[in-house]
mmCIF file of C-alpha atoms in Angstrom:
data_model
loop_
_atom_site.group_PDB
_atom_site.id
_atom_site.type_symbol
_atom_site.label_atom_id
_atom_site.label_comp_id
_atom_site.label_asym_id
_atom_site.label_seq_id
_atom_site.Cartn_x
_atom_site.Cartn_y
_atom_site.Cartn_z
ATOM 1 C CA MET A 181 20.634 -28.517 -10.187
ATOM 2 C CA THR A 182 21.031 -30.144 -7.015
ATOM 3 C CA ILE A 183 18.314 -31.439 -4.706
ATOM 4 C CA ALA A 184 19.068 -28.663 -2.111
ATOM 5 C CA ASP A 185 18.655 -25.988 -5.050
ATOM 6 C CA ARG A 186 15.232 -27.373 -5.860
ATOM 7 C CA TRP A 187 13.978 -25.583 -2.753
ATOM 8 C CA LEU A 188 15.464 -22.188 -3.442
ATOM 9 C CA LEU A 189 12.821 -19.191 -4.055
ATOM 10 C CA PRO A 190 13.888 -16.465 -6.520
ATOM 11 C CA ASP A 191 15.655 -13.413 -4.939
ATOM 12 C CA GLY A 192 13.116 -11.189 -3.279
ATOM 13 C CA VAL A 193 10.343 -13.732 -3.145
ATOM 14 C CA GLU A 194 9.543 -15.199 0.230
ATOM 15 C CA GLU A 195 7.047 -17.637 1.935
ATOM 16 C CA LEU A 196 5.336 -16.985 5.055
ATOM 17 C CA LEU A 197 5.321 -19.889 7.520
ATOM 18 C CA PRO A 198 2.588 -20.426 10.035
ATOM 19 C CA LYS A 199 3.685 -17.965 12.624
ATOM 20 C CA ASP A 200 4.179 -15.073 10.399
ATOM 21 C CA ALA A 201 1.232 -16.034 8.129
ATOM 22 C CA ALA A 202 -0.968 -15.954 11.164
ATOM 23 C CA LYS A 203 0.130 -12.517 12.156
ATOM 24 C CA VAL A 204 -0.348 -11.046 8.751
ATOM 25 C CA GLU A 205 -3.918 -12.747 8.145
ATOM 26 C CA HIS A 206 -4.982 -11.478 11.538
ATOM 27 C CA LEU A 207 -3.903 -7.956 10.531
ATOM 28 C CA ARG A 208 -5.553 -8.173 7.183
ATOM 29 C CA ARG A 209 -8.757 -9.254 8.754
ATOM 30 C CA GLU A 210 -8.615 -6.491 11.337
ATOM 31 C CA LEU A 211 -7.728 -3.817 8.661
ATOM 32 C CA LEU A 212 -10.444 -4.700 6.302
ATOM 33 C CA ASP A 213 -12.970 -4.711 9.109
ATOM 34 C CA LEU A 214 -11.853 -1.244 9.864
ATOM 35 C CA TYR A 215 -12.163 0.035 6.343
ATOM 36 C CA GLN A 216 -15.696 -1.396 6.192
ATOM 37 C CA SER A 217 -16.468 0.648 8.988
ATOM 38 C CA TRP A 218 -15.256 3.647 7.259
ATOM 39 C CA GLY A 219 -17.716 2.604 4.390
ATOM 40 C CA TYR A 220 -14.973 1.146 2.158
ATOM 41 C CA GLU A 221 -16.223 -1.699 0.065
ATOM 42 C CA LEU A 222 -13.968 -4.660 -0.562
ATOM 43 C CA VAL A 223 -13.247 -5.592 -4.192
ATOM 44 C CA ILE A 224 -11.103 -8.661 -5.399
ATOM 45 C CA PRO A 225 -9.564 -7.890 -8.792
ATOM 46 C CA PRO A 226 -8.052 -10.815 -10.566
ATOM 47 C CA LEU A 227 -4.242 -11.586 -10.409
ATOM 48 C CA MET A 228 -3.701 -11.055 -14.083
ATOM 49 C CA GLU A 229 -5.402 -8.775 -16.991
ATOM 50 C CA TYR A 230 -4.766 -7.740 -20.459
ATOM 51 C CA THR A 231 -1.941 -5.214 -20.535
ATOM 52 C CA GLU A 232 -4.010 -2.891 -22.387
ATOM 53 C CA SER A 233 -6.099 -2.189 -19.184
ATOM 54 C CA LEU A 234 -3.485 -3.224 -16.412
ATOM 55 C CA LEU A 235 -0.871 -0.687 -17.529
ATOM 56 C CA VAL A 236 -2.716 2.441 -18.557
ATOM 57 C CA GLY A 237 -2.606 5.550 -16.733
ATOM 58 C CA LEU A 238 0.303 4.793 -14.222
ATOM 59 C CA GLY A 239 3.452 5.640 -16.257
ATOM 60 C CA SER A 240 6.470 3.704 -16.992
ATOM 61 C CA ASP A 241 7.296 2.827 -13.494
ATOM 62 C CA ILE A 242 4.666 0.159 -13.233
ATOM 63 C CA ASP A 243 5.259 -1.016 -16.812
ATOM 64 C CA LEU A 244 8.779 -1.923 -15.858
ATOM 65 C CA LEU A 245 7.694 -3.717 -12.648
ATOM 66 C CA THR A 246 5.175 -5.967 -14.367
ATOM 67 C CA PHE A 247 5.720 -9.592 -15.431
ATOM 68 C CA ARG A 248 4.184 -10.315 -18.823
ATOM 69 C CA VAL A 249 2.789 -13.614 -19.946
ATOM 70 C CA THR A 250 0.874 -14.553 -23.186
ATOM 71 C CA ASP A 251 -2.773 -15.857 -23.087
ATOM 72 C CA GLN A 252 -2.783 -19.338 -24.348
ATOM 73 C CA LEU A 253 -6.326 -18.841 -25.446
ATOM 74 C CA THR A 254 -6.192 -15.577 -27.387
ATOM 75 C CA GLY A 255 -2.645 -15.037 -28.037
ATOM 76 C CA ARG A 256 -2.864 -11.567 -26.403
ATOM 77 C CA MET A 257 -0.339 -10.113 -23.887
ATOM 78 C CA MET A 258 -1.402 -10.249 -20.227
ATOM 79 C CA GLY A 259 0.406 -8.783 -17.108
ATOM 80 C CA LEU A 260 0.646 -10.298 -13.670
ATOM 81 C CA ARG A 261 -0.333 -7.174 -11.662
ATOM 82 C CA ALA A 262 2.387 -5.131 -9.849
ATOM 83 C CA ASP A 263 -0.208 -2.733 -8.391
ATOM 84 C CA ILE A 264 -3.840 -3.110 -7.600
ATOM 85 C CA THR A 265 -4.715 0.771 -7.971
ATOM 86 C CA PRO A 266 -5.246 0.653 -11.664
ATOM 87 C CA GLN A 267 -7.536 -2.471 -11.139
ATOM 88 C CA ALA A 268 -9.501 -0.710 -8.600
ATOM 89 C CA ALA A 269 -9.672 2.485 -10.891
ATOM 90 C CA ARG A 270 -11.087 0.315 -13.629
ATOM 91 C CA ILE A 271 -13.547 -1.183 -11.299
ATOM 92 C CA ASP A 272 -14.725 2.226 -10.287
ATOM 93 C CA ALA A 273 -15.026 3.714 -13.829
ATOM 94 C CA HIS A 274 -16.369 0.651 -15.907
ATOM 95 C CA SER A 275 -17.522 -2.228 -13.681
ATOM 96 C CA LEU A 276 -19.500 -0.047 -11.366
ATOM 97 C CA GLY A 277 -19.949 3.183 -13.182
ATOM 98 C CA ARG A 278 -21.454 4.864 -10.235
ATOM 99 C CA ASP A 279 -21.952 8.653 -9.968
ATOM 100 C CA GLY A 280 -20.806 10.407 -6.905
ATOM 101 C CA VAL A 281 -18.293 9.317 -4.252
ATOM 102 C CA THR A 282 -17.227 5.397 -4.263
ATOM 103 C CA ARG A 283 -14.960 4.026 -1.644
ATOM 104 C CA LEU A 284 -13.078 0.694 -2.445
ATOM 105 C CA CYS A 285 -10.533 -1.314 -0.466
ATOM 106 C CA TYR A 286 -8.575 -4.477 -1.434
ATOM 107 C CA ALA A 287 -6.055 -6.769 -0.169
ATOM 108 C CA GLY A 288 -3.912 -9.264 -2.443
ATOM 109 C CA SER A 289 -0.648 -10.404 -3.829
ATOM 110 C CA VAL A 290 1.380 -8.305 -6.416
ATOM 111 C CA LEU A 291 4.459 -9.401 -8.181
ATOM 112 C CA HIS A 292 7.383 -7.152 -9.187
ATOM 113 C CA THR A 293 10.115 -7.816 -11.745
ATOM 114 C CA ARG A 294 12.520 -6.235 -9.279
ATOM 115 C CA PRO A 295 12.147 -4.690 -5.725
ATOM 116 C CA LYS A 296 10.844 -1.215 -5.481
ATOM 117 C CA ALA A 297 13.350 -0.404 -2.628
ATOM 118 C CA PRO A 298 16.497 -2.051 -1.349
ATOM 119 C CA LEU A 299 15.395 -5.089 0.673
ATOM 120 C CA ALA A 300 11.891 -4.779 -0.376
ATOM 121 C CA SER A 301 9.894 -7.897 -1.344
ATOM 122 C CA ARG A 302 9.230 -8.585 -4.992
ATOM 123 C CA SER A 303 5.924 -10.421 -3.951
ATOM 124 C CA PRO A 304 4.190 -8.073 -1.629
ATOM 125 C CA ILE A 305 0.652 -8.556 -0.077
ATOM 126 C CA GLN A 306 -0.802 -5.180 -1.025
ATOM 127 C CA LEU A 307 -3.600 -3.763 1.002
ATOM 128 C CA GLY A 308 -5.099 -0.185 0.267
ATOM 129 C CA ALA A 309 -8.012 2.102 -0.141
ATOM 130 C CA GLU A 310 -9.166 4.354 -2.777
ATOM 131 C CA LEU A 311 -11.863 7.218 -2.870
ATOM 132 C CA TYR A 312 -13.251 8.271 -6.294
ATOM 133 C CA GLY A 313 -15.580 11.093 -7.141
ATOM 134 C CA ASP A 314 -14.448 13.841 -4.783
ATOM 135 C CA SER A 315 -11.596 16.546 -5.725
ATOM 136 C CA SER A 316 -11.581 18.279 -2.489
ATOM 137 C CA THR A 317 -8.818 18.245 0.210
ATOM 138 C CA ASP A 318 -11.595 16.614 2.446
ATOM 139 C CA SER A 319 -11.107 13.314 0.517
ATOM 140 C CA ASP A 320 -7.426 13.530 0.974
ATOM 141 C CA LEU A 321 -7.813 14.127 4.568
ATOM 142 C CA GLU A 322 -9.992 11.110 4.751
ATOM 143 C CA ILE A 323 -7.411 8.819 3.149
ATOM 144 C CA ILE A 324 -4.611 10.375 5.033
ATOM 145 C CA SER A 325 -6.616 9.803 8.270
ATOM 146 C CA LEU A 326 -7.241 6.105 7.204
ATOM 147 C CA MET A 327 -3.709 5.407 6.384
ATOM 148 C CA LEU A 328 -2.383 6.597 9.801
ATOM 149 C CA GLN A 329 -5.034 4.790 11.486
ATOM 150 C CA THR A 330 -3.941 1.717 9.491
ATOM 151 C CA LEU A 331 -0.424 2.037 10.840
ATOM 152 C CA THR A 332 -1.529 2.782 14.363
ATOM 153 C CA VAL A 333 -3.680 -0.477 14.428
ATOM 154 C CA ALA A 334 -0.551 -2.397 13.003
ATOM 155 C CA GLY A 335 1.570 -1.100 15.928
ATOM 156 C CA ALA A 336 3.661 1.357 14.426
ATOM 157 C CA ARG A 337 5.223 4.087 16.861
ATOM 158 C CA ASN A 338 6.476 7.638 16.488
ATOM 159 C CA LEU A 339 4.746 8.214 13.042
ATOM 160 C CA THR A 340 5.980 10.870 10.639
ATOM 161 C CA LEU A 341 3.694 12.063 7.649
ATOM 162 C CA ASP A 342 5.782 13.203 4.706
ATOM 163 C CA LEU A 343 3.676 15.581 2.589
ATOM 164 C CA GLY A 344 4.248 17.027 -0.945
ATOM 165 C CA HIS A 345 2.390 18.065 -4.020
ATOM 166 C CA VAL A 346 3.429 17.350 -7.698
ATOM 167 C CA GLY A 347 1.840 20.442 -8.764
ATOM 168 C CA ILE A 348 4.828 22.466 -7.229
ATOM 169 C CA TYR A 349 7.312 20.746 -9.486
ATOM 170 C CA GLU A 350 5.118 20.900 -12.560
ATOM 171 C CA SER A 351 4.775 24.746 -12.056
ATOM 172 C CA VAL A 352 8.557 25.106 -11.908
ATOM 173 C CA VAL A 353 9.367 23.016 -15.029
ATOM 174 C CA SER A 354 6.530 24.341 -17.196
ATOM 175 C CA ALA A 355 9.172 26.346 -19.194
ATOM 176 C CA LEU A 356 11.536 23.671 -19.737
ATOM 177 C CA ASP A 357 11.786 21.399 -22.755
ATOM 178 C CA GLU A 358 11.363 17.675 -22.318
ATOM 179 C CA ALA A 359 14.798 16.693 -22.652
ATOM 180 C CA THR A 360 15.811 19.331 -19.965
ATOM 181 C CA GLU A 361 12.888 18.425 -17.701
ATOM 182 C CA GLN A 362 14.088 14.807 -17.762
ATOM 183 C CA ARG A 363 17.577 15.577 -16.666
ATOM 184 C CA TYR A 364 16.255 17.944 -13.999
ATOM 185 C CA PHE A 365 13.746 15.211 -12.820
ATOM 186 C CA SER A 366 16.469 12.615 -12.491
ATOM 187 C CA ILE A 367 18.826 14.964 -10.659
ATOM 188 C CA LEU A 368 16.007 15.941 -8.231
ATOM 189 C CA GLN A 369 15.314 12.169 -7.637
ATOM 190 C CA ARG A 370 18.949 11.421 -6.857
ATOM 191 C CA LYS A 371 19.451 14.769 -4.947
ATOM 192 C CA ALA A 372 22.569 15.346 -6.797
ATOM 193 C CA ALA A 373 23.595 18.810 -6.166
ATOM 194 C CA ALA A 374 26.867 18.952 -8.159
ATOM 195 C CA GLU A 375 24.910 17.779 -11.152
ATOM 196 C CA LEU A 376 22.140 20.554 -10.704
ATOM 197 C CA ASP A 377 24.730 23.250 -10.465
ATOM 198 C CA SER A 378 26.138 22.060 -13.793
ATOM 199 C CA LEU A 379 22.830 21.904 -15.499
ATOM 200 C CA LEU A 380 21.833 25.383 -14.426
ATOM 201 C CA ALA A 381 25.109 26.822 -15.609
ATOM 202 C CA GLU A 382 24.544 25.528 -19.064
ATOM 203 C CA LEU A 383 20.837 26.349 -19.467
ATOM 204 C CA PRO A 384 20.020 29.822 -21.290
ATOM 205 C CA LEU A 385 16.950 30.531 -18.909
ATOM 206 C CA ASP A 386 16.047 33.481 -16.869
ATOM 207 C CA ASP A 387 17.674 33.816 -13.549
ATOM 208 C CA LYS A 388 14.338 33.770 -11.770
ATOM 209 C CA ILE A 389 13.687 30.411 -13.343
ATOM 210 C CA LYS A 390 17.006 29.004 -12.371
ATOM 211 C CA GLN A 391 16.511 30.286 -8.947
ATOM 212 C CA ALA A 392 13.387 28.387 -8.576
ATOM 213 C CA MET A 393 15.002 25.213 -10.047
ATOM 214 C CA ALA A 394 17.857 25.555 -7.481
ATOM 215 C CA GLY A 395 15.773 26.360 -4.437
ATOM 216 C CA LEU A 396 13.096 23.666 -5.011
ATOM 217 C CA ALA A 397 15.762 21.030 -4.270
ATOM 218 C CA GLU A 398 16.222 22.610 -0.770
ATOM 219 C CA LEU A 399 12.461 22.884 0.004
ATOM 220 C CA HIS A 400 12.182 19.966 2.599
ATOM 221 C CA GLY A 401 11.940 19.788 6.335
ATOM 222 C CA ASN A 402 9.645 21.211 8.969
ATOM 223 C CA ASP A 403 7.019 23.957 8.848
ATOM 224 C CA ASP A 404 9.236 26.725 7.648
ATOM 225 C CA VAL A 405 9.479 24.773 4.439
ATOM 226 C CA LEU A 406 6.083 26.098 3.301
ATOM 227 C CA ASP A 407 7.005 29.851 4.110
ATOM 228 C CA ARG A 408 10.369 29.457 2.245
ATOM 229 C CA GLY A 409 8.203 27.953 -0.627
ATOM 230 C CA ARG A 410 5.812 30.893 -0.838
ATOM 231 C CA ASP A 411 8.860 33.329 -0.934
ATOM 232 C CA LEU A 412 10.907 31.377 -3.671
ATOM 233 C CA LEU A 413 7.748 30.590 -5.809
ATOM 234 C CA LYS A 414 5.777 33.662 -5.634
ATOM 235 C CA ALA A 415 5.815 34.082 -9.439
ATOM 236 C CA TYR A 416 4.224 30.649 -9.768
ATOM 237 C CA PRO A 417 0.305 31.003 -8.917
ATOM 238 C CA ARG A 418 -0.057 27.138 -9.296
ATOM 239 C CA ALA A 419 2.956 26.543 -6.998
ATOM 240 C CA ILE A 420 1.563 28.908 -4.341
ATOM 241 C CA ALA A 421 -2.042 27.375 -4.463
ATOM 242 C CA ALA A 422 -0.571 23.895 -3.946
ATOM 243 C CA ILE A 423 1.457 25.164 -1.006
ATOM 244 C CA GLU A 424 -1.675 26.603 0.438
ATOM 245 C CA ALA A 425 -3.543 23.421 -0.018
ATOM 246 C CA LEU A 426 -0.684 21.500 1.691
ATOM 247 C CA ASP A 427 -0.843 23.940 4.454
ATOM 248 C CA GLN A 428 -4.566 23.547 5.220
ATOM 249 C CA LEU A 429 -4.218 19.684 4.914
ATOM 250 C CA ALA A 430 -1.368 19.632 7.388
ATOM 251 C CA GLY A 431 -3.351 21.733 9.842
ATOM 252 C CA GLU A 432 -6.377 19.324 9.679
ATOM 253 C CA VAL A 433 -4.018 16.445 10.132
ATOM 254 C CA ARG A 434 -2.688 17.800 13.137
ATOM 255 C CA GLU A 435 -6.094 18.390 14.611
ATOM 256 C CA ARG A 436 -6.876 14.668 14.129
ATOM 257 C CA PHE A 437 -3.426 13.264 15.031
ATOM 258 C CA PRO A 438 -1.593 15.551 17.062
ATOM 259 C CA GLY A 439 1.085 12.738 17.856
ATOM 260 C CA VAL A 440 2.181 12.565 14.436
ATOM 261 C CA ALA A 441 5.076 14.486 13.161
ATOM 262 C CA LEU A 442 5.005 16.297 9.860
ATOM 263 C CA TYR A 443 7.699 16.641 7.264
ATOM 264 C CA PHE A 444 7.271 18.531 4.048
ATOM 265 C CA ASP A 445 9.040 17.862 0.806
ATOM 266 C CA LEU A 446 8.004 20.272 -1.833
ATOM 267 C CA ALA A 447 10.234 18.403 -4.477
ATOM 268 C CA GLU A 448 8.769 15.029 -3.822
ATOM 269 C CA LEU A 449 8.658 13.138 -7.115
ATOM 270 C CA ARG A 450 7.406 9.682 -6.118
ATOM 271 C CA GLY A 451 4.588 8.747 -8.535
ATOM 272 C CA TYR A 452 4.961 11.970 -10.438
ATOM 273 C CA HIS A 453 4.059 10.388 -13.737
ATOM 274 C CA TYR A 454 0.451 9.688 -12.485
ATOM 275 C CA HIS A 455 -0.136 11.663 -9.347
ATOM 276 C CA THR A 456 -1.950 14.925 -9.959
ATOM 277 C CA GLY A 457 -1.928 16.734 -6.236
ATOM 278 C CA ALA A 458 -1.012 15.949 -2.891
ATOM 279 C CA VAL A 459 1.351 12.932 -2.441
ATOM 280 C CA PHE A 460 2.017 11.546 0.909
ATOM 281 C CA SER A 461 3.959 8.710 2.727
ATOM 282 C CA ALA A 462 3.907 7.607 6.432
ATOM 283 C CA LEU A 463 7.244 6.433 8.237
ATOM 284 C CA SER A 464 7.795 4.917 11.647
ATOM 285 C CA SER A 465 10.994 4.849 14.036
ATOM 286 C CA ASP A 466 10.475 1.001 13.818
ATOM 287 C CA CYS A 467 11.306 0.883 10.201
ATOM 288 C CA ASP A 468 13.953 2.225 7.881
ATOM 289 C CA ARG A 469 11.488 2.982 4.875
ATOM 290 C CA ALA A 470 8.079 4.235 4.314
ATOM 291 C CA LEU A 471 5.467 1.857 5.570
ATOM 292 C CA ALA A 472 2.547 3.322 3.473
ATOM 293 C CA SER A 473 2.247 5.711 0.734
ATOM 294 C CA GLY A 474 -0.412 7.320 -1.555
ATOM 295 C CA GLY A 475 -1.728 10.459 -3.178
ATOM 296 C CA ARG A 476 -4.312 11.900 -5.527
ATOM 297 C CA TYR A 477 -4.346 10.656 -9.037
ATOM 298 C CA ASP A 478 -7.200 12.555 -10.607
ATOM 299 C CA ASP A 479 -8.711 11.534 -14.147
ATOM 300 C CA ILE A 480 -7.174 7.984 -14.212
ATOM 301 C CA GLY A 481 -10.489 6.642 -15.202
ATOM 302 C CA ARG A 482 -10.361 8.621 -18.417
ATOM 303 C CA VAL A 483 -8.705 5.486 -20.144
ATOM 304 C CA PHE A 484 -11.521 3.489 -19.164
ATOM 305 C CA GLY A 485 -14.238 6.133 -20.379
ATOM 306 C CA ARG A 486 -14.904 7.875 -17.160
ATOM 307 C CA ALA A 487 -12.540 10.559 -15.839
ATOM 308 C CA ARG A 488 -12.890 10.453 -11.908
ATOM 309 C CA PRO A 489 -11.174 12.367 -9.229
ATOM 310 C CA ALA A 490 -9.309 9.752 -7.178
ATOM 311 C CA THR A 491 -7.195 9.688 -3.988
ATOM 312 C CA GLY A 492 -5.762 6.401 -2.369
ATOM 313 C CA PHE A 493 -2.977 4.638 -0.276
ATOM 314 C CA SER A 494 -1.507 1.309 -0.078
ATOM 315 C CA ILE A 495 0.802 -0.582 2.199
ATOM 316 C CA ASP A 496 2.612 -3.866 1.954
ATOM 317 C CA LEU A 497 1.541 -6.387 4.914
ATOM 318 C CA LYS A 498 4.693 -8.085 4.637
ATOM 319 C CA ALA A 499 6.684 -4.913 5.480
ATOM 320 C CA LEU A 500 4.565 -4.642 8.677
ATOM 321 C CA LEU A 501 5.714 -8.174 10.108
ATOM 322 C CA ALA A 502 8.401 -6.777 12.313
ATOM 323 C CA LEU A 503 5.721 -4.449 13.943
ATOM 324 C CA LEU A 504 3.192 -7.364 14.764
ATOM 325 C CA PRO A 505 3.222 -9.125 18.074
ATOM 326 C CA ASP A 506 3.011 -13.057 18.062
ATOM 327 C CA CYS A 507 -0.763 -14.120 17.601
ATOM 328 C CA GLU A 508 -1.748 -15.744 21.000
ATOM 329 C CA GLU A 509 -2.296 -19.386 20.637
ATOM 330 C CA GLY A 510 -5.947 -20.302 21.372
ATOM 331 C CA ALA A 511 -6.693 -23.104 23.778
ATOM 332 C CA ALA A 512 -7.348 -26.256 21.964
ATOM 333 C CA ILE A 513 -9.163 -29.574 22.574
ATOM 334 C CA LEU A 514 -7.756 -32.895 22.144
ATOM 335 C CA ALA A 515 -9.849 -35.469 20.739
ATOM 336 C CA PRO A 516 -8.988 -39.231 20.722
ATOM 337 C CA ASN A 517 -8.343 -40.888 17.182
ATOM 338 C CA SER A 518 -11.788 -42.728 17.117
ATOM 339 C CA LYS A 519 -14.297 -43.485 14.615
ATOM 340 C CA ASP A 520 -17.120 -43.065 16.878
ATOM 341 C CA ALA A 521 -20.115 -41.224 15.297
ATOM 342 C CA ALA A 522 -21.033 -39.709 18.317
ATOM 343 C CA LEU A 523 -17.530 -38.344 18.917
ATOM 344 C CA TRP A 524 -17.560 -36.757 15.370
ATOM 345 C CA GLN A 525 -20.788 -34.965 16.012
ATOM 346 C CA LYS A 526 -19.386 -33.512 19.244
ATOM 347 C CA VAL A 527 -16.061 -32.536 17.686
ATOM 348 C CA GLN A 528 -18.258 -30.721 14.686
ATOM 349 C CA SER A 529 -20.459 -28.944 17.225
ATOM 350 C CA LEU A 530 -17.473 -27.687 19.275
ATOM 351 C CA ARG A 531 -15.725 -26.282 15.945
ATOM 352 C CA ALA A 532 -18.993 -24.621 14.985
ATOM 353 C CA ALA A 533 -18.779 -22.759 18.274
ATOM 354 C CA GLY A 534 -15.442 -21.403 17.507
ATOM 355 C CA GLU A 535 -13.353 -24.112 19.394
ATOM 356 C CA GLN A 536 -10.123 -25.594 17.841
ATOM 357 C CA VAL A 537 -10.398 -29.478 18.074
ATOM 358 C CA ILE A 538 -7.464 -31.693 17.124
ATOM 359 C CA PHE A 539 -7.806 -35.485 16.553
ATOM 360 C CA ALA A 540 -4.873 -37.268 18.132
ATOM 361 C CA LEU A 541 -2.430 -38.957 15.538
ATOM 362 C CA PRO A 542 0.872 -40.781 16.221
ATOM 363 C CA GLY A 543 3.573 -38.390 16.791
ATOM 364 C CA ASP A 544 1.423 -35.238 16.512
ATOM 365 C CA THR A 545 3.473 -32.252 18.058
ATOM 366 C CA GLN A 546 0.032 -30.082 18.440
ATOM 367 C CA VAL A 547 -1.132 -32.498 21.089
ATOM 368 C CA SER A 548 0.995 -30.659 23.656
ATOM 369 C CA ALA A 549 -0.852 -27.293 22.964
ATOM 370 C CA CYS A 550 -4.349 -28.813 24.099
ATOM 371 C CA ASP A 551 -5.425 -27.654 27.415
ATOM 372 C CA ARG A 552 -8.642 -29.819 27.206
ATOM 373 C CA GLU A 553 -9.591 -33.205 26.003
ATOM 374 C CA LEU A 554 -12.729 -35.276 25.200
ATOM 375 C CA VAL A 555 -12.999 -38.411 27.012
ATOM 376 C CA PHE A 556 -16.181 -41.080 26.814
ATOM 377 C CA LYS A 557 -17.792 -41.378 30.117
ATOM 378 C CA ASP A 558 -21.258 -42.786 31.207
ATOM 379 C CA GLY A 559 -22.278 -43.231 27.600
ATOM 380 C CA ASP A 560 -21.333 -39.768 26.325
ATOM 381 C CA TRP A 561 -18.378 -37.622 25.405
ATOM 382 C CA HIS A 562 -17.320 -35.034 27.952
ATOM 383 C CA LEU A 563 -14.871 -32.012 27.770
ATOM 384 C CA VAL A 564 -12.469 -32.114 30.597
ATOM 385 C CA SER A 565 -9.169 -30.189 31.552
ATOM 386 C CA ARG A 566 -5.861 -32.107 30.805
#
């Protein structure tokens, strides 16, 4: 390894230098204050936990994303969190154990063994909100509203909300055996139309089931998708109920956010292995991938001893960097490099009042940013313009 190689970071892992770090930290504080104003309480889970609690309830996707290490104290396997959602669920179900509705929010680094999407970071800063204890669409509406407000605060423009419901897919595949369902799932994820035709041709299924399987792949687009879904899936009561729930949810979102476009994907499978109801994501004209995503994941607390209705969303603060304006550089005060005790007291009082005070050092490039300085005059230190 050469000296130059010592400074290389792993692919997909990046550091934030002062300019970008200031932007992300400013947004993190602003958003956590926003969540607090909505009644969401901040939690700070640990970076690593035993895999028995960290990887339960969220399917194989999170399992594959998680780095594992051995605890040198106990010999047990631990994981470096790839998602804070299961940690928040554990806190709700076990550490807090409250009855009724609980609202939690969080912000922290997570690590991924591989990027979740092309060009995505393997070390995101995940920020999100989770609502536990209510199974109605009212809590889905609250979470979606908070997600859209989050992106508005971050400066995202021309937002589109993508809505789906895993109950529609589950209803259609209820008659399939496990192997066939897995093939169908893979085909839908890849939108491989030719493979779907081949699969349907070889399956000894009723024509109505094949029609539903073929048609589901086409149920994405604008509002007419819901009517097409009602017509195609009228023999599937659970699917119809899910479509009606989406229709209601979409109408309520439109009332609150008339400027947000809606897109429906009734074959949406993101998070299928742990989501149980509505799933949603938000996109912006400023970015080529979803900026935020979430959904309902009822009963995740069952593995911790308390099954709880749950819905939530999360974002990667790093992915929002391109949307954020540069932070305005605040005015600074220059203090001479003196050991005078009175100067020290003056500097400390100014810092306590919120001022930025920089002691002058040889070659200090920050000196040029100072618009005021402390000068000694008439036996005291005075603040004057530079």
